[in-house]
Amino acid sequence: QDQLVESGGGSVQAGGSLNLSCTDSGYGHSVYCMGWFRQAAGKEREGVVAIARDGTITWADSVKGRFNLSKDNVKNTLYLHMNSLKPEDTAMYYCGADIKGDSSCVAQDTPFNYWARGTQVTVSS
């Protein structure tokens, strides 16, 4: 059973918006850090956002100011709101978590040791 359940994504034109959600259905207090990373075809993995237990959030420079994060603690769900999307945002997006507590929880470090199956985001020009 998947412990991180991700949904959302899809296709949109440049300038549009999409939302992703990620529900922690099993880790609970074992989650030290949570967020998203993405991987475009033929490119390396890129950390997008990470939120630590104390609420500290770090963003990739490439999405700063365009993407936002919100959290529903009752539902154990994290939401990634992606606005002003660009074709270069096209990638598979993976919700991830650090369940070992040994990461920096900095987005640029892609600080996750467990992740969901991923969802495709496609932005057309």
PDB file of C-alpha atoms in Angstrom:
ATOM      1  CA  GLN A   1       0.000   0.000   0.000  1.00  0.00           C
ATOM      2  CA  ASP A   2       1.300   3.393  -0.975  1.00  0.00           C
ATOM      3  CA  GLN A   3       1.989   5.578   2.028  1.00  0.00           C
ATOM      4  CA  LEU A   4       2.095   8.755  -0.026  1.00  0.00           C
ATOM      5  CA  VAL A   5      -0.896   9.211  -2.288  1.00  0.00           C
ATOM      6  CA  GLU A   6      -0.479  11.840  -4.938  1.00  0.00           C
ATOM      7  CA  SER A   7      -3.086  13.311  -7.251  1.00  0.00           C
ATOM      8  CA  GLY A   8      -3.508  16.177  -9.647  1.00  0.00           C
ATOM      9  CA  GLY A   9      -1.426  17.179 -12.583  1.00  0.00           C
ATOM     10  CA  GLY A  10      -2.469  17.100 -16.199  1.00  0.00           C
ATOM     11  CA  SER A  11      -2.024  19.351 -19.195  1.00  0.00           C
ATOM     12  CA  VAL A  12      -2.330  23.104 -19.410  1.00  0.00           C
ATOM     13  CA  GLN A  13      -1.252  25.940 -21.640  1.00  0.00           C
ATOM     14  CA  ALA A  14       1.557  28.248 -20.660  1.00  0.00           C
ATOM     15  CA  GLY A  15       0.417  30.771 -18.104  1.00  0.00           C
ATOM     16  CA  GLY A  16      -2.145  28.411 -16.651  1.00  0.00           C
ATOM     17  CA  SER A  17      -2.377  26.753 -13.263  1.00  0.00           C
ATOM     18  CA  LEU A  18      -2.471  23.244 -11.894  1.00  0.00           C
ATOM     19  CA  ASN A  19      -2.644  21.808  -8.414  1.00  0.00           C
ATOM     20  CA  LEU A  20      -1.080  18.711  -6.957  1.00  0.00           C
ATOM     21  CA  SER A  21      -1.937  17.081  -3.679  1.00  0.00           C
ATOM     22  CA  CYS A  22      -0.083  14.576  -1.573  1.00  0.00           C
ATOM     23  CA  THR A  23      -1.636  12.704   1.316  1.00  0.00           C
ATOM     24  CA  ASP A  24       0.432  10.973   3.946  1.00  0.00           C
ATOM     25  CA  SER A  25      -1.623   7.898   4.665  1.00  0.00           C
ATOM     26  CA  GLY A  26       0.768   6.093   6.920  1.00  0.00           C
ATOM     27  CA  TYR A  27       3.949   7.843   7.983  1.00  0.00           C
ATOM     28  CA  GLY A  28       2.496  10.421  10.314  1.00  0.00           C
ATOM     29  CA  HIS A  29       5.056  11.527  12.879  1.00  0.00           C
ATOM     30  CA  SER A  30       7.799   9.727  10.979  1.00  0.00           C
ATOM     31  CA  VAL A  31       7.780  12.470   8.365  1.00  0.00           C
ATOM     32  CA  TYR A  32      10.599  14.938   9.010  1.00  0.00           C
ATOM     33  CA  CYS A  33      10.366  16.660   5.665  1.00  0.00           C
ATOM     34  CA  MET A  34       7.932  16.570   2.780  1.00  0.00           C
ATOM     35  CA  GLY A  35       7.627  18.140  -0.625  1.00  0.00           C
ATOM     36  CA  TRP A  36       8.012  17.591  -4.329  1.00  0.00           C
ATOM     37  CA  PHE A  37      10.701  16.983  -6.840  1.00  0.00           C
ATOM     38  CA  ARG A  38      10.360  16.704 -10.595  1.00  0.00           C
ATOM     39  CA  GLN A  39      12.130  15.025 -13.431  1.00  0.00           C
ATOM     40  CA  ALA A  40      11.793  16.025 -17.047  1.00  0.00           C
ATOM     41  CA  ALA A  41      12.569  13.601 -19.826  1.00  0.00           C
ATOM     42  CA  GLY A  42      16.301  13.279 -20.267  1.00  0.00           C
ATOM     43  CA  LYS A  43      17.088  15.579 -17.358  1.00  0.00           C
ATOM     44  CA  GLU A  44      18.218  15.152 -13.787  1.00  0.00           C
ATOM     45  CA  ARG A  45      15.912  15.188 -10.842  1.00  0.00           C
ATOM     46  CA  GLU A  46      15.176  18.675  -9.498  1.00  0.00           C
ATOM     47  CA  GLY A  47      13.877  19.465  -6.046  1.00  0.00           C
ATOM     48  CA  VAL A  48      10.889  21.805  -6.265  1.00  0.00           C
ATOM     49  CA  VAL A  49       9.830  22.452  -2.680  1.00  0.00           C
ATOM     50  CA  ALA A  50      10.460  21.078   0.768  1.00  0.00           C
ATOM     51  CA  ILE A  51       8.698  21.796   4.050  1.00  0.00           C
ATOM     52  CA  ALA A  52      10.216  20.816   7.349  1.00  0.00           C
ATOM     53  CA  ARG A  53       8.444  19.860  10.550  1.00  0.00           C
ATOM     54  CA  ASP A  54       8.911  23.355  11.909  1.00  0.00           C
ATOM     55  CA  GLY A  55       7.205  24.780   8.834  1.00  0.00           C
ATOM     56  CA  THR A  56      10.334  26.062   7.123  1.00  0.00           C
ATOM     57  CA  ILE A  57       9.811  26.007   3.366  1.00  0.00           C
ATOM     58  CA  THR A  58      12.468  26.128   0.682  1.00  0.00           C
ATOM     59  CA  TRP A  59      11.848  26.501  -3.029  1.00  0.00           C
ATOM     60  CA  ALA A  60      13.753  25.886  -6.192  1.00  0.00           C
ATOM     61  CA  ASP A  61      14.724  29.220  -7.711  1.00  0.00           C
ATOM     62  CA  SER A  62      13.022  28.162 -10.935  1.00  0.00           C
ATOM     63  CA  VAL A  63       9.570  28.127  -9.330  1.00  0.00           C
ATOM     64  CA  LYS A  64       9.910  30.721  -6.588  1.00  0.00           C
ATOM     65  CA  GLY A  65       7.125  33.279  -6.783  1.00  0.00           C
ATOM     66  CA  ARG A  66       5.002  31.118  -9.094  1.00  0.00           C
ATOM     67  CA  PHE A  67       4.295  28.056  -6.975  1.00  0.00           C
ATOM     68  CA  ASN A  68       2.697  28.009  -3.541  1.00  0.00           C
ATOM     69  CA  LEU A  69       2.304  25.412  -0.851  1.00  0.00           C
ATOM     70  CA  SER A  70      -0.557  24.820   1.529  1.00  0.00           C
ATOM     71  CA  LYS A  71      -1.239  22.150   4.093  1.00  0.00           C
ATOM     72  CA  ASP A  72      -4.288  20.535   5.645  1.00  0.00           C
ATOM     73  CA  ASN A  73      -3.117  19.020   8.920  1.00  0.00           C
ATOM     74  CA  VAL A  74      -6.446  17.303   9.525  1.00  0.00           C
ATOM     75  CA  LYS A  75      -6.243  15.467   6.229  1.00  0.00           C
ATOM     76  CA  ASN A  76      -2.435  15.056   6.393  1.00  0.00           C
ATOM     77  CA  THR A  77      -2.356  16.521   2.924  1.00  0.00           C
ATOM     78  CA  LEU A  78       0.054  18.873   1.248  1.00  0.00           C
ATOM     79  CA  TYR A  79      -0.986  20.920  -1.777  1.00  0.00           C
ATOM     80  CA  LEU A  80       1.243  22.364  -4.446  1.00  0.00           C
ATOM     81  CA  HIS A  81      -0.371  25.240  -6.304  1.00  0.00           C
ATOM     82  CA  MET A  82       1.415  25.835  -9.564  1.00  0.00           C
ATOM     83  CA  ASN A  83       0.716  29.152 -11.258  1.00  0.00           C
ATOM     84  CA  SER A  84       2.107  30.940 -14.298  1.00  0.00           C
ATOM     85  CA  LEU A  85       3.238  27.604 -15.630  1.00  0.00           C
ATOM     86  CA  LYS A  86       5.901  27.499 -18.315  1.00  0.00           C
ATOM     87  CA  PRO A  87       6.766  24.802 -20.842  1.00  0.00           C
ATOM     88  CA  GLU A  88       9.965  24.176 -18.893  1.00  0.00           C
ATOM     89  CA  ASP A  89       7.825  23.092 -15.934  1.00  0.00           C
ATOM     90  CA  THR A  90       6.822  20.019 -17.928  1.00  0.00           C
ATOM     91  CA  ALA A  91       7.958  16.956 -15.984  1.00  0.00           C
ATOM     92  CA  MET A  92       6.905  14.057 -13.818  1.00  0.00           C
ATOM     93  CA  TYR A  93       6.251  15.428 -10.361  1.00  0.00           C
ATOM     94  CA  TYR A  94       6.848  13.227  -7.351  1.00  0.00           C
ATOM     95  CA  CYS A  95       5.673  13.870  -3.841  1.00  0.00           C
ATOM     96  CA  GLY A  96       8.430  12.852  -1.452  1.00  0.00           C
ATOM     97  CA  ALA A  97       9.136  12.524   2.235  1.00  0.00           C
ATOM     98  CA  ASP A  98      12.120  12.119   4.497  1.00  0.00           C
ATOM     99  CA  ILE A  99      11.128   9.445   6.981  1.00  0.00           C
ATOM    100  CA  LYS A 100      14.605   8.926   8.384  1.00  0.00           C
ATOM    101  CA  GLY A 101      15.244  12.416   9.667  1.00  0.00           C
ATOM    102  CA  ASP A 102      18.713  12.695   8.171  1.00  0.00           C
ATOM    103  CA  SER A 103      18.127  15.198   5.400  1.00  0.00           C
ATOM    104  CA  SER A 104      18.727  18.909   5.104  1.00  0.00           C
ATOM    105  CA  CYS A 105      15.097  19.432   4.090  1.00  0.00           C
ATOM    106  CA  VAL A 106      16.278  21.925   1.527  1.00  0.00           C
ATOM    107  CA  ALA A 107      14.500  21.678  -1.806  1.00  0.00           C
ATOM    108  CA  GLN A 108      17.707  21.978  -3.814  1.00  0.00           C
ATOM    109  CA  ASP A 109      19.028  18.830  -2.134  1.00  0.00           C
ATOM    110  CA  THR A 110      15.930  16.780  -3.098  1.00  0.00           C
ATOM    111  CA  PRO A 111      15.828  15.590   0.526  1.00  0.00           C
ATOM    112  CA  PHE A 112      13.467  12.653   0.199  1.00  0.00           C
ATOM    113  CA  ASN A 113      14.036   8.956   0.847  1.00  0.00           C
ATOM    114  CA  TYR A 114      10.536   7.851  -0.046  1.00  0.00           C
ATOM    115  CA  TRP A 115       8.282   9.108  -2.795  1.00  0.00           C
ATOM    116  CA  ALA A 116       4.969   8.525  -4.506  1.00  0.00           C
ATOM    117  CA  ARG A 117       4.512   7.118  -7.994  1.00  0.00           C
ATOM    118  CA  GLY A 118       4.462  10.519  -9.620  1.00  0.00           C
ATOM    119  CA  THR A 119       2.100  12.477 -11.801  1.00  0.00           C
ATOM    120  CA  GLN A 120       2.694  14.078 -15.161  1.00  0.00           C
ATOM    121  CA  VAL A 121       2.497  17.825 -15.644  1.00  0.00           C
ATOM    122  CA  THR A 122       2.589  19.036 -19.226  1.00  0.00           C
ATOM    123  CA  VAL A 123       2.682  22.701 -20.165  1.00  0.00           C
ATOM    124  CA  SER A 124       2.249  23.603 -23.801  1.00  0.00           C
ATOM    125  CA  SER A 125       3.378  26.853 -25.368  1.00  0.00           C
TER     126      SER A 125
END
